[in-house]
Coordinates of C-alpha atoms in Angstrom, one line a residue:
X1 CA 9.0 9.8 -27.8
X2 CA 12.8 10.7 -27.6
X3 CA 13.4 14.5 -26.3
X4 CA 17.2 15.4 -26.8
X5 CA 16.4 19.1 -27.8
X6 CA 13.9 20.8 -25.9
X7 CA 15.4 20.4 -22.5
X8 CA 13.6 23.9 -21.3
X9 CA 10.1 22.6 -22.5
X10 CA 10.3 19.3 -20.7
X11 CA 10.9 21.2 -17.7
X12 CA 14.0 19.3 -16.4
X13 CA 16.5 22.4 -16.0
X14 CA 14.2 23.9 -12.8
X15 CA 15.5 20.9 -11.3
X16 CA 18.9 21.7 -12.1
X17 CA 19.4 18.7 -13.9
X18 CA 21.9 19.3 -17.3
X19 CA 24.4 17.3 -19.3
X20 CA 22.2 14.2 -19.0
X21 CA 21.6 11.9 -21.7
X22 CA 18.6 11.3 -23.7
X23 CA 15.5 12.0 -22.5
X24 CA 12.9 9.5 -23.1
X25 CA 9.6 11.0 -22.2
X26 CA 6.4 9.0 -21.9
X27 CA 7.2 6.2 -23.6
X28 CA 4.1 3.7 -24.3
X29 CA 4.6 0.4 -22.4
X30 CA 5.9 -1.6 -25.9
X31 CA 8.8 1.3 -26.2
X32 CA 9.8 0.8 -22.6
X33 CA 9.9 -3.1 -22.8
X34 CA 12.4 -2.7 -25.7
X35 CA 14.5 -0.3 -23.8
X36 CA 14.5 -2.4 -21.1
X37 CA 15.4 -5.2 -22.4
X38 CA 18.1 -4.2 -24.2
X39 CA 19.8 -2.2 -21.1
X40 CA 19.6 -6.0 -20.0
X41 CA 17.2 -4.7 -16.8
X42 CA 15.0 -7.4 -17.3
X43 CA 13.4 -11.1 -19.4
X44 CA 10.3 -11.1 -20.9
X45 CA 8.1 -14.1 -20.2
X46 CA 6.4 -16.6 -21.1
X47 CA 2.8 -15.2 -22.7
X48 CA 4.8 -11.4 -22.2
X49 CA 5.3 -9.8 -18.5
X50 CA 8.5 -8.7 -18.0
X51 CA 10.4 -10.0 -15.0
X52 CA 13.5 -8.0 -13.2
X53 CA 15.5 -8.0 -10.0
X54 CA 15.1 -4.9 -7.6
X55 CA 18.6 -5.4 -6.4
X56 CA 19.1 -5.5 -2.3
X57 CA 16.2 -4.6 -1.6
X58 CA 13.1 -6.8 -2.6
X59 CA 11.1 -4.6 0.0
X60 CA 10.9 -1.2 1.7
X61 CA 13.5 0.3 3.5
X62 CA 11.2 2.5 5.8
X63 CA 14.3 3.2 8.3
X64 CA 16.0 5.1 5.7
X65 CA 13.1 7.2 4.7
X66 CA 12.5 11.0 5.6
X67 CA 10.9 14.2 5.7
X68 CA 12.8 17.2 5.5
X69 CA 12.5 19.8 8.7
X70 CA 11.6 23.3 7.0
X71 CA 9.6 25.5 8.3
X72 CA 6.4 25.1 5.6
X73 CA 5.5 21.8 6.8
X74 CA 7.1 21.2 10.1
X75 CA 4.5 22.1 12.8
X76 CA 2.0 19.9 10.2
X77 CA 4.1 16.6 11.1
X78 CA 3.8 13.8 13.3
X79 CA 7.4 13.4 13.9
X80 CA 7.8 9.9 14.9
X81 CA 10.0 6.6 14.0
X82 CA 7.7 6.9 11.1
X83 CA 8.4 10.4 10.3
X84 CA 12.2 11.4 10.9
X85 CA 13.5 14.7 10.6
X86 CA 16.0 15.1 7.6
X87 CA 18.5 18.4 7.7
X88 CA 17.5 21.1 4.9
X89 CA 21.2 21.6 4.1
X90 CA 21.8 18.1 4.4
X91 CA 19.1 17.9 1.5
X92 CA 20.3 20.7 -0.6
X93 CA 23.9 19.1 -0.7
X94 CA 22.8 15.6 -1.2
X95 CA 20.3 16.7 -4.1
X96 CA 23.3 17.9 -5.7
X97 CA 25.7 15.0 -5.4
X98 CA 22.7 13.5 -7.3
X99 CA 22.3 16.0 -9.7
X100 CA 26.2 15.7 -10.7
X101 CA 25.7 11.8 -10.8
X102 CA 22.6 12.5 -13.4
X103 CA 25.6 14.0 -16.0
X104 CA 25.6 12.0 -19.1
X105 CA 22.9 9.6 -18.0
X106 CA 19.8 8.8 -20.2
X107 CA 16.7 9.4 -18.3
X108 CA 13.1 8.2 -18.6
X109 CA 10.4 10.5 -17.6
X110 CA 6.7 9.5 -16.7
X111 CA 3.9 12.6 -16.7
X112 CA 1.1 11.6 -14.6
X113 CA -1.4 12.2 -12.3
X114 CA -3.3 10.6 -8.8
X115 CA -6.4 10.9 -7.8
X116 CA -9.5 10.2 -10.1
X117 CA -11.9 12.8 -9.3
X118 CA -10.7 15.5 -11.3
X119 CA -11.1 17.8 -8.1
X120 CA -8.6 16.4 -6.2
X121 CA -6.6 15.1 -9.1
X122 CA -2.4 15.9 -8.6
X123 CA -0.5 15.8 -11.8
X124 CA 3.3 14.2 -10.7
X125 CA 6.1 13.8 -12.9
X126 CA 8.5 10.5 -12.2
X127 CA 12.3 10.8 -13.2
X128 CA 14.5 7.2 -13.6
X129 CA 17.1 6.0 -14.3
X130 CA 15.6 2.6 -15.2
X131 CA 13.2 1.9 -18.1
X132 CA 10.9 -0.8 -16.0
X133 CA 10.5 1.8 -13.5
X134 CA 9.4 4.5 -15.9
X135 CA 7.0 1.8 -17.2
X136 CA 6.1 1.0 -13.1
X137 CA 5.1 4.6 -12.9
X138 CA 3.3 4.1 -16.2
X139 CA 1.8 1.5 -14.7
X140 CA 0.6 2.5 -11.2
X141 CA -0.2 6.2 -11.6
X142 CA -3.6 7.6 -13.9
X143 CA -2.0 8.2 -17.4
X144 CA -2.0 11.7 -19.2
X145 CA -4.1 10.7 -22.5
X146 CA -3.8 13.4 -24.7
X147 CA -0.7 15.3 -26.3
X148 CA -1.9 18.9 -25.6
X149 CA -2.2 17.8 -21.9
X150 CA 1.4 16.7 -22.2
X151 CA 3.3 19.4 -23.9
X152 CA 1.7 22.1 -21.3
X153 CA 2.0 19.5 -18.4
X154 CA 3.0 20.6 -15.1
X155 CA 3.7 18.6 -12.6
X156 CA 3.2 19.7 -8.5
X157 CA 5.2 16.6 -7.2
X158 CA 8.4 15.5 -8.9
X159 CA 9.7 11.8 -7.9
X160 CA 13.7 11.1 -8.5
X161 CA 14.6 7.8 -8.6
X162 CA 18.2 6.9 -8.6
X163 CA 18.8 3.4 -7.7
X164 CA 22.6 3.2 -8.7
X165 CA 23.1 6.4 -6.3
X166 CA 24.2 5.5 -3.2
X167 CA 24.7 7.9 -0.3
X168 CA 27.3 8.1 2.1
X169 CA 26.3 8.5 5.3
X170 CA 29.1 9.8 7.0
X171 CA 28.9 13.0 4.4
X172 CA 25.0 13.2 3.6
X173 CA 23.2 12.5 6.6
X174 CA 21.8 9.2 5.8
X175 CA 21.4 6.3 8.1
X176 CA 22.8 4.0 5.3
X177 CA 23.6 3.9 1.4
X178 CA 19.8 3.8 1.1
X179 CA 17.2 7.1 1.3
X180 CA 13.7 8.0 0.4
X181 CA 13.7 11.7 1.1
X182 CA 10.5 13.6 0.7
X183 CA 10.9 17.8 0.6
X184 CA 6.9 19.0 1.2
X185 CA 8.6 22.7 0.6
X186 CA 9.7 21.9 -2.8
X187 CA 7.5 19.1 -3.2
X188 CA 10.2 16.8 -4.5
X189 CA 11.4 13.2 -3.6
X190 CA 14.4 11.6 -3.6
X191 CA 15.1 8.1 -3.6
X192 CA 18.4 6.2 -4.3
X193 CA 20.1 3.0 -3.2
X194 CA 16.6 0.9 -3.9
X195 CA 15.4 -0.5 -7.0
X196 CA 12.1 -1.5 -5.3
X197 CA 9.3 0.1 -6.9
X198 CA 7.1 0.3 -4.3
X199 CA 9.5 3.2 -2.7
X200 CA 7.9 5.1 -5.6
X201 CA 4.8 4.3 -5.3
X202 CA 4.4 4.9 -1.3
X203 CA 6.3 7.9 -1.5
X204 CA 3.8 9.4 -3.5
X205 CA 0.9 7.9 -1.5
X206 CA 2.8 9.5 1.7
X207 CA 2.6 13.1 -0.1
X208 CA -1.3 12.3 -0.7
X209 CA -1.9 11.5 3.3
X210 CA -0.2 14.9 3.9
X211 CA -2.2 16.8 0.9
X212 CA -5.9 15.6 1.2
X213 CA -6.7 15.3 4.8
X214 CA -5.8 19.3 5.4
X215 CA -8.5 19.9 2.5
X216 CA -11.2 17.8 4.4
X217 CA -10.8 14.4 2.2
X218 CA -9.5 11.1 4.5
X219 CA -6.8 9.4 2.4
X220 CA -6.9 5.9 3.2
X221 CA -4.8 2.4 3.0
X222 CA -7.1 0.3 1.9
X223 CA -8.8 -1.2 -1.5
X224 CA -12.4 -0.9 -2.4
X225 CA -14.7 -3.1 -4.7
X226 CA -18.6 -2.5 -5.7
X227 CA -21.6 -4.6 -6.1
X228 CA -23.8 -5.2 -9.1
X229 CA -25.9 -3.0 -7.0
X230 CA -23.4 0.0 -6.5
X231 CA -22.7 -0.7 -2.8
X232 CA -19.2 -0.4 -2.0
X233 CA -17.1 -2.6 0.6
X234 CA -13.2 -1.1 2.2
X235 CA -10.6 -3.1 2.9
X236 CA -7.7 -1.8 5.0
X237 CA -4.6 -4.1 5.6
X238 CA -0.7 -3.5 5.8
X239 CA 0.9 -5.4 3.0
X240 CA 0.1 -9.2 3.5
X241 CA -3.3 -8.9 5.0
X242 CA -5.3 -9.6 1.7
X243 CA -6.1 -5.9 0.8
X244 CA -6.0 -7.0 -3.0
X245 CA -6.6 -10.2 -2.7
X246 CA -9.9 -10.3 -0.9
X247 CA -11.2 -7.4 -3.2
X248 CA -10.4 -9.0 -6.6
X249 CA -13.5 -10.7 -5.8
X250 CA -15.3 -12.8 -9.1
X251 CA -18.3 -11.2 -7.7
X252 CA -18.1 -7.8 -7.4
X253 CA -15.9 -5.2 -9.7
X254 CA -12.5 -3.8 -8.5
X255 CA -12.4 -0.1 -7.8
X256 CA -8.5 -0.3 -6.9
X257 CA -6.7 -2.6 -4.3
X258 CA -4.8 -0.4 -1.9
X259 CA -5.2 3.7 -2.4
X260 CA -8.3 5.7 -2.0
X261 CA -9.5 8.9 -0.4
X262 CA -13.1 9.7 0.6
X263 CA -14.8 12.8 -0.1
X264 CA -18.1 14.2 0.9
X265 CA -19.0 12.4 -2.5
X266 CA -17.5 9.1 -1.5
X267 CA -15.1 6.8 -2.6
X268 CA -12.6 7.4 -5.7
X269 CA -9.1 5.7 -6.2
X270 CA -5.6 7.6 -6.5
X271 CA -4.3 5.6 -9.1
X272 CA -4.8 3.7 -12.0
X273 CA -3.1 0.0 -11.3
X274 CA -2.4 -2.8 -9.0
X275 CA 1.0 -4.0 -6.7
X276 CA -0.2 -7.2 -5.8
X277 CA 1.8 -9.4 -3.7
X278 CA 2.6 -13.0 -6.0
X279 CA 4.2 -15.4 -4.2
X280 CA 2.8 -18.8 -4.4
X281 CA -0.7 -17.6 -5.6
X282 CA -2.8 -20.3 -7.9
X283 CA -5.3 -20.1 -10.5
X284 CA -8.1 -21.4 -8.6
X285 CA -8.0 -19.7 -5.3
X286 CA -6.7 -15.8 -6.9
X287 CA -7.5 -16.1 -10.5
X288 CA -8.0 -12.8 -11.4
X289 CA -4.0 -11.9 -10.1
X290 CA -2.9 -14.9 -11.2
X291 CA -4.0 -13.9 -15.1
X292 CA -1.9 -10.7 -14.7
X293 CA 0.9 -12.5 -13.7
X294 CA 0.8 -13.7 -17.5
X295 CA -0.1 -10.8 -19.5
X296 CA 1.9 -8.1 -21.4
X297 CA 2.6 -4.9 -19.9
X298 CA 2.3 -6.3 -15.9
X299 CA 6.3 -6.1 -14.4
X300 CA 7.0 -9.0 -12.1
X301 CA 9.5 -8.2 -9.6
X302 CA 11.6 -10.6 -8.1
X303 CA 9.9 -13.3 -9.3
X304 CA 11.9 -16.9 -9.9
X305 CA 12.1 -17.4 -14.2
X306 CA 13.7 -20.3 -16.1
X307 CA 16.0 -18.2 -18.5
X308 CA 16.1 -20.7 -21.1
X309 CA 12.2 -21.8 -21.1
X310 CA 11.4 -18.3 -19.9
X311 CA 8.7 -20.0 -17.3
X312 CA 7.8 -17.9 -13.9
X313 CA 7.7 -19.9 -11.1
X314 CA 5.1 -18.2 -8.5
X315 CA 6.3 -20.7 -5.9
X316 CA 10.1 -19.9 -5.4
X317 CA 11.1 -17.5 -2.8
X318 CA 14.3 -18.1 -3.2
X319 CA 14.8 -14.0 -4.1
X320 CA 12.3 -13.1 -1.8
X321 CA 8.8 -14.1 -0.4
X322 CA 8.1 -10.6 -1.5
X323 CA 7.4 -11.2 -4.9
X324 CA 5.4 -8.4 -6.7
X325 CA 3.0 -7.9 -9.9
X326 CA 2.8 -4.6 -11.0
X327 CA 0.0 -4.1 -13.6
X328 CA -2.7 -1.6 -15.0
X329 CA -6.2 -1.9 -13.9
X330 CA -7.3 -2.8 -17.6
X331 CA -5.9 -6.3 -16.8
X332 CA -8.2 -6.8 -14.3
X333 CA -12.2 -8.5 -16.0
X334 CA -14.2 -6.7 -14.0
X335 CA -13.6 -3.3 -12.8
X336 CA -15.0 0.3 -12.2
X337 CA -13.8 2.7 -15.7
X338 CA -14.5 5.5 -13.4
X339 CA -12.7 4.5 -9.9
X340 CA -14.9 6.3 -8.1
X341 CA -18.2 4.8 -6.2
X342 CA -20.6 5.9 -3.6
X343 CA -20.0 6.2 0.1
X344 CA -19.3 2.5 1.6
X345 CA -21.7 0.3 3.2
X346 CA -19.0 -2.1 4.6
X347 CA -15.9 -1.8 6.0
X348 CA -13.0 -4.5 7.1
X349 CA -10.3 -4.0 9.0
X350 CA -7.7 -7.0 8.0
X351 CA -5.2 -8.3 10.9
X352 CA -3.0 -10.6 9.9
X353 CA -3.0 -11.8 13.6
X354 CA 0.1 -14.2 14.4
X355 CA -1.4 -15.0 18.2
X356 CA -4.1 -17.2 16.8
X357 CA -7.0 -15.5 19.0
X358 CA -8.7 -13.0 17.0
X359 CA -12.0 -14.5 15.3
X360 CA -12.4 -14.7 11.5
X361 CA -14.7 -12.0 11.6
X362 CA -16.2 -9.7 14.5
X363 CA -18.8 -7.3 14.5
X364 CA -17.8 -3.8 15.5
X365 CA -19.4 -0.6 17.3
X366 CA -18.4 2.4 15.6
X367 CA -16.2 3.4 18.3
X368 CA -14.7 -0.1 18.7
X369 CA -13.9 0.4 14.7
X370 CA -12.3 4.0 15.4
X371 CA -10.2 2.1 18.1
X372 CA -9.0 -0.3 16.0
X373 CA -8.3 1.6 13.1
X374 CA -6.3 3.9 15.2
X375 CA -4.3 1.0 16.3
X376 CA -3.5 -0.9 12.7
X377 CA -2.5 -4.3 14.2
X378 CA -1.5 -6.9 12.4
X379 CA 1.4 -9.1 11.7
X380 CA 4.3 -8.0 9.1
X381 CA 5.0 -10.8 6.9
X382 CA 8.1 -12.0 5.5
X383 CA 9.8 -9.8 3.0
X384 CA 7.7 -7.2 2.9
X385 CA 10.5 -4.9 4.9
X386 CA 14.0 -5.2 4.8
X387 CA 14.9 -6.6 8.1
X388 CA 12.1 -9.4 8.3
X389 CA 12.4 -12.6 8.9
X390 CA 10.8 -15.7 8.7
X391 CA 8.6 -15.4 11.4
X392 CA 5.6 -12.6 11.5
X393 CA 6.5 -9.7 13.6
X394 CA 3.3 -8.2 15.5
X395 CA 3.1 -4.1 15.0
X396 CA 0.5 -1.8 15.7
X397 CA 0.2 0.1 12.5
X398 CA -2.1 3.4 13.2
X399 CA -4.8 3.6 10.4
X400 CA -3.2 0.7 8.9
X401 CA -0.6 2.7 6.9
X402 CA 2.0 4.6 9.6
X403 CA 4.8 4.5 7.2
X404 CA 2.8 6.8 4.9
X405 CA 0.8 9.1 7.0
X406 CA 2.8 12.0 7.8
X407 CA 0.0 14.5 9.8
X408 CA -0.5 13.0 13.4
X409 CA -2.6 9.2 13.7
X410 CA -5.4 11.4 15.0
X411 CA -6.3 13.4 11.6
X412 CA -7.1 10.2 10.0
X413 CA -9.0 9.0 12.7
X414 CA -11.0 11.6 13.5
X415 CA -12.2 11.5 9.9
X416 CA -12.5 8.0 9.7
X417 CA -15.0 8.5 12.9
X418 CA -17.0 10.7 11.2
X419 CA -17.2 9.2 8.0
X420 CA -18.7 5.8 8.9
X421 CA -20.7 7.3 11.9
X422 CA -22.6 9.8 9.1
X423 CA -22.8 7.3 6.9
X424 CA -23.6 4.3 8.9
X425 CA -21.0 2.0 7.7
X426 CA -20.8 -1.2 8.8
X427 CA -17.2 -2.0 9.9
X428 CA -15.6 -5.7 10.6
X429 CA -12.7 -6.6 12.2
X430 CA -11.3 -9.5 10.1
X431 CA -8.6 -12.1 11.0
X432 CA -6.5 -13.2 8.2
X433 CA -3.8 -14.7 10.1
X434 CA -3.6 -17.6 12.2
X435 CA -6.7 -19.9 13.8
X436 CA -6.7 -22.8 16.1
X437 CA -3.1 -22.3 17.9
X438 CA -0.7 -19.4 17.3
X439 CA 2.2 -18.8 14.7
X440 CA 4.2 -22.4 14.7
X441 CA 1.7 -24.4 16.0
X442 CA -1.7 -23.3 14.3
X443 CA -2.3 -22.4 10.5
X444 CA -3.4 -20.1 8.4
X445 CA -7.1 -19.6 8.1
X446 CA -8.1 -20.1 4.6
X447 CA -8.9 -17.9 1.9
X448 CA -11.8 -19.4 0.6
X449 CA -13.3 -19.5 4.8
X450 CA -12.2 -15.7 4.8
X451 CA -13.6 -14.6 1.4
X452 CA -16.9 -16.6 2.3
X453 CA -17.2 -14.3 5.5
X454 CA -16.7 -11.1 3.7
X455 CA -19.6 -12.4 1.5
X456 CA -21.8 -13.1 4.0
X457 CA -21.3 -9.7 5.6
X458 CA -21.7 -8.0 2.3
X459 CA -24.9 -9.5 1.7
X460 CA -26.2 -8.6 5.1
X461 CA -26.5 -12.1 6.2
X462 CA -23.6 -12.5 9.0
X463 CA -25.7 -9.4 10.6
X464 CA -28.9 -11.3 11.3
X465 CA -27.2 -14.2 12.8
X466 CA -27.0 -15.0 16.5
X467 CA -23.7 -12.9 17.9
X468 CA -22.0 -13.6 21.0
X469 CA -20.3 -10.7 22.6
X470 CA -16.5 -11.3 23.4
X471 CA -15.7 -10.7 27.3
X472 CA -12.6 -9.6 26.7
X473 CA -12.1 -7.8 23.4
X474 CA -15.7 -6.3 23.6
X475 CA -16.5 -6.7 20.1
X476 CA -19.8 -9.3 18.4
X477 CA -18.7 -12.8 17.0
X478 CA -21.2 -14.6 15.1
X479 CA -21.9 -18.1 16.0
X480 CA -22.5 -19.5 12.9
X481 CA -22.1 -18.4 9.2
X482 CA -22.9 -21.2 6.2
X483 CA -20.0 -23.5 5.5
X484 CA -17.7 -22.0 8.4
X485 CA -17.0 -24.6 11.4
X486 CA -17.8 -23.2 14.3
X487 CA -14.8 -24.1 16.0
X488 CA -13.2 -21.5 13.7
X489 CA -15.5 -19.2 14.3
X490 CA -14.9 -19.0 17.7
X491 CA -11.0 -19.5 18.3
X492 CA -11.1 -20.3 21.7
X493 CA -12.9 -23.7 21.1
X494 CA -10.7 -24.2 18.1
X495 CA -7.4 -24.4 20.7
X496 CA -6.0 -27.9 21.9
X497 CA -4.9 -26.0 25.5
X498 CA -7.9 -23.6 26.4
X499 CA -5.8 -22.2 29.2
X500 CA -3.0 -21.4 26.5
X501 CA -5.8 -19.7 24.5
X502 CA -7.0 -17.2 27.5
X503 CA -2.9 -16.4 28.5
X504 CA -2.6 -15.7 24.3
X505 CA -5.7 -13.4 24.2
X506 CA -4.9 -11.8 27.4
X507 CA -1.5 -11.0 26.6
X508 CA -2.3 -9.7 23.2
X509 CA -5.3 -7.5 24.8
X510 CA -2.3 -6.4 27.1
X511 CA -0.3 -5.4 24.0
X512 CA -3.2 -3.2 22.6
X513 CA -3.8 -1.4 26.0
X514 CA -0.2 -0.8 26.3
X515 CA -0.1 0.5 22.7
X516 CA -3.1 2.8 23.2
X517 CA -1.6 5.3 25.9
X518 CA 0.1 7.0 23.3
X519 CA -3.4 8.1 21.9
X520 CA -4.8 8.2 24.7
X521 CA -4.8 12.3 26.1
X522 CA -6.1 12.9 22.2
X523 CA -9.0 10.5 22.1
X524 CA -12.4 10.9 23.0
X525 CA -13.7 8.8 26.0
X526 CA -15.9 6.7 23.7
X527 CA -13.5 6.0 21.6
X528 CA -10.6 5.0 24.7
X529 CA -13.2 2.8 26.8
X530 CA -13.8 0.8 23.8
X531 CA -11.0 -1.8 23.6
X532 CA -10.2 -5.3 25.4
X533 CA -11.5 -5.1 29.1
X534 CA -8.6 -6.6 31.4
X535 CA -10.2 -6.4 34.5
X536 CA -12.9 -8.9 33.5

């Protein structure tokens, strides 16, 4: 509904915002399509999503996001590259150059919440200036269902989102036009100079990693599925490593594909939709996404459309390679109602490994999986960050989600540790990058080889196979698994130049030695003595 009146009972004047606009509050998804559309921020489709440009930036702009230095949260942080200090003045002045800017604007406001188990739930409140993001919020957060929740609604984290704003750096402190600002103190974000919805979206995960892990629940980066019989499987994976693809399995039922925490009660999801990453996905090997991609109420950002035939082409990157599908979890056959399952059996760690020398799949020790999970490597893919290129850049993520953990790598990993050691989780280490020769000169292993794997380890199969212990990464491959080659299985025989092979997985276990020092005065011996071995 339209709110031009009661200004005090929406609750926008405590955040000094006055003169605006209209305020459109909680409009359903048909509402904010035909705002939308007729502000000209978007087409609709064929068969009804609604397709719009994010501007500049078709990815996150994590250089330009920060945390504000007060004295409620700062001895809490892991100040980092991940976690820059932003001036509390600095903050208070820029806040206000946004608040002037809001005069006379119409405003769309989104009441929600995060977190399914009603014991950890967080009611947030989203403020745009765009109608597709108000409906992104709709989208992507756990909707408030019932108007007496709504009229007393309170929200304990406020979003801003100002993509038309753009800072000056000389006066406000930025590092460019662009800022995601997050103020733990007065639990308020800031974001202007992006359009790209996932700046919402991770900014509110990032105030979940610093929320639940003090209160004893691990906040993870990662999607989760169930079987027919209840068990549960985790993927983590930085953007590109086939979090939500290899969970939107046919087989098994979606719990949610990339945020969840872990109580002492399991698994439950913080929100209540899906971000998948679209570009050149087909019916046959995603079909599940690629449905969404064609329904109404699922925004496509980015995406390539004929605006005559009003056709999406999933194939052009001419925007970006970072196309995005933003859609509820209703559009998705098979999934949980209650997001919320039991503690996991399995667990897979996704790298997205540009060397070429990982294996498929590798059995791991418990301390082998705290190791890796502490390091997060993988490969960035194209578009996912402004600044990419073409080719994959190799990081070292810690707990597969850096940008969004703002207490110290060790917090999550300490209860990651303990999690699948009480539990006795199964974890895997998974490579979904590159097989038989490095970035260039080997491909991409395929997605129906990877998803078959994941299977097989699901079912408890790959664990009664014969395993072969890797001299130099320490971890158990299997040696054969079904319709897998086992050239594939085992890289090394999968390589035209066995001696390049050894100099690639030598250099690489190099790279994660070399990365591991910074943990290393923190980190239990177990845990330290359990990566590559480079004096075998």
């Amino acid at each position: 509904m339209v709110m031009e009146n009661h200004k005090e009972w929406l609750g926008l004047a405590k955040y000094g915002i006055k003169n605006q606009g209209k305020i459109y509050r909680n409009l359903p998804t048909s509402m904010l399509y035909e705002e939308a559309v007729s502000r000209q921020e978007g087409l609709i489709a064929h068969l009804g999503p609604i397709v719009v440009r994010t501007g500049q930036h078709t990815g996150r702009s994590p250089d330009d996001k920060f945390i504000v230095e007060e004295e409620f949260s700062q001895s809490k942080i892991g100040w980092s590259k991940e976690n820059k200090p932003f001036d509390p003045a600095k903050f208070h002045a820029l806040y206000q150059r946004v608040l002037a800017y809001l005069q006379g604007k119409d405003l769309f406001v989104q009441d929600c919440y995060v977190g399914v188990d009603p014991r950890y739930s967080i009611p947030i409140r989203v403020i745009t200036e765009y109608a597709w993001q108000s409906l992104f919020a709709r989208n992507m957060f756990l909707q408030v269902k019932e108007t007496s929740q709504l009229n007393n609604f309170a929200p304990e984290f406020t979003v801003v989102s100002m993509p038309r704003f753009q800072a000056s750096p000389d006066i406000d402190g930025t590092r460019t036009e662009t800022f995601i600002i997050i103020n733990f103190k007065s639990k308020l974000v800031l974001i202007g100079g992006s359009g790209y919805g996932g700046e919402i979206k991770k900014s509110i995960f990032t105030v979940l990693n610093y929320v639940f892990p003090q209160s004893g629940v691990l906040s993870m980066h990662c999607s989760a599925n169930m079987g027919k019989q209840g068990d549960v499987a985790l993927f983590f994976g930085l953007s590109g490593t086939g979090k939500t693809t290899l969970s939107t399995d046919v087989e098994r039922r979606l719990i949610g594909d990339d945020e969840h925490g872990w109580s002492d009660d399991g698994i439950f999801n913080f929100e209540g939709g899906c971000y998948a990453k679209v570009i050149r996905i087909s019916k046959e090997q995603e079909p599940q996404i690629y449905e969404c991609t064609r329904r109404f109420g699922t925004i496509l950002e980015n995406v390539v459309i004929d605006s005559h035939t009003r056709r999406i082409d999933l194939n052009d990157a001419t925007i970006t390679e970072n196309t995005r599908a933003s859609y509820p979890l209703t559009h998705i056959d098979e999934f949980v109602p209650s997001g919320k399952g039991t503690h996991p059996c399995n667990s897979f760690l996704l790298s997205c490994d540009a060397s070429g020398v990982l294996p498929p799949i590798a059995l791991l020790t418990p301390e082998q999986a705290a190791y890796y999970f502490l390091q997060g490597y993988t490969a960035k893919v194209a578009g996912t960050e402004v600044g990419l290129g073409k080719e994959p850049k190799i990081v070292f993520s810690s707990c597969f989600g850096a940008p969004f953990l703002p207490l110290p790598p060790m917090k999550y990993a300490e209860l990651f540790m303990e999690r699948i050691t009480r539990h006795k989780v199964k974890c895997w280490l998974v490579n979904t990058g590159w097989i038989n020769g490095e970035f260039g000169k080997g491909e991409r292993i395929p997605i129906h080889y990877t998803r078959s794997l994941i299977r097989s380890a699901i079912k408890g199969d790959l664990a009664q196979v014969p395993m072969e212990k890797d001299q130099l990464f320490g971890f158990l491959v299997p040696s054969v698994s079904g319709e897998i080659p086992s050239e594939i299985l085992k890289p090394s025989t999968g390589w035209k130049d066995n001696n390049a092979y050894h100099h690639g997985a030598r250099e690489l276990a190099a790279k994660f030695v070399d990365n591991f020092k910074k943990f290393i005065s923190n980190v239990p011996g177990k845990i330290a003595d359990s990566g590559p071995m480079l004096d075998k």
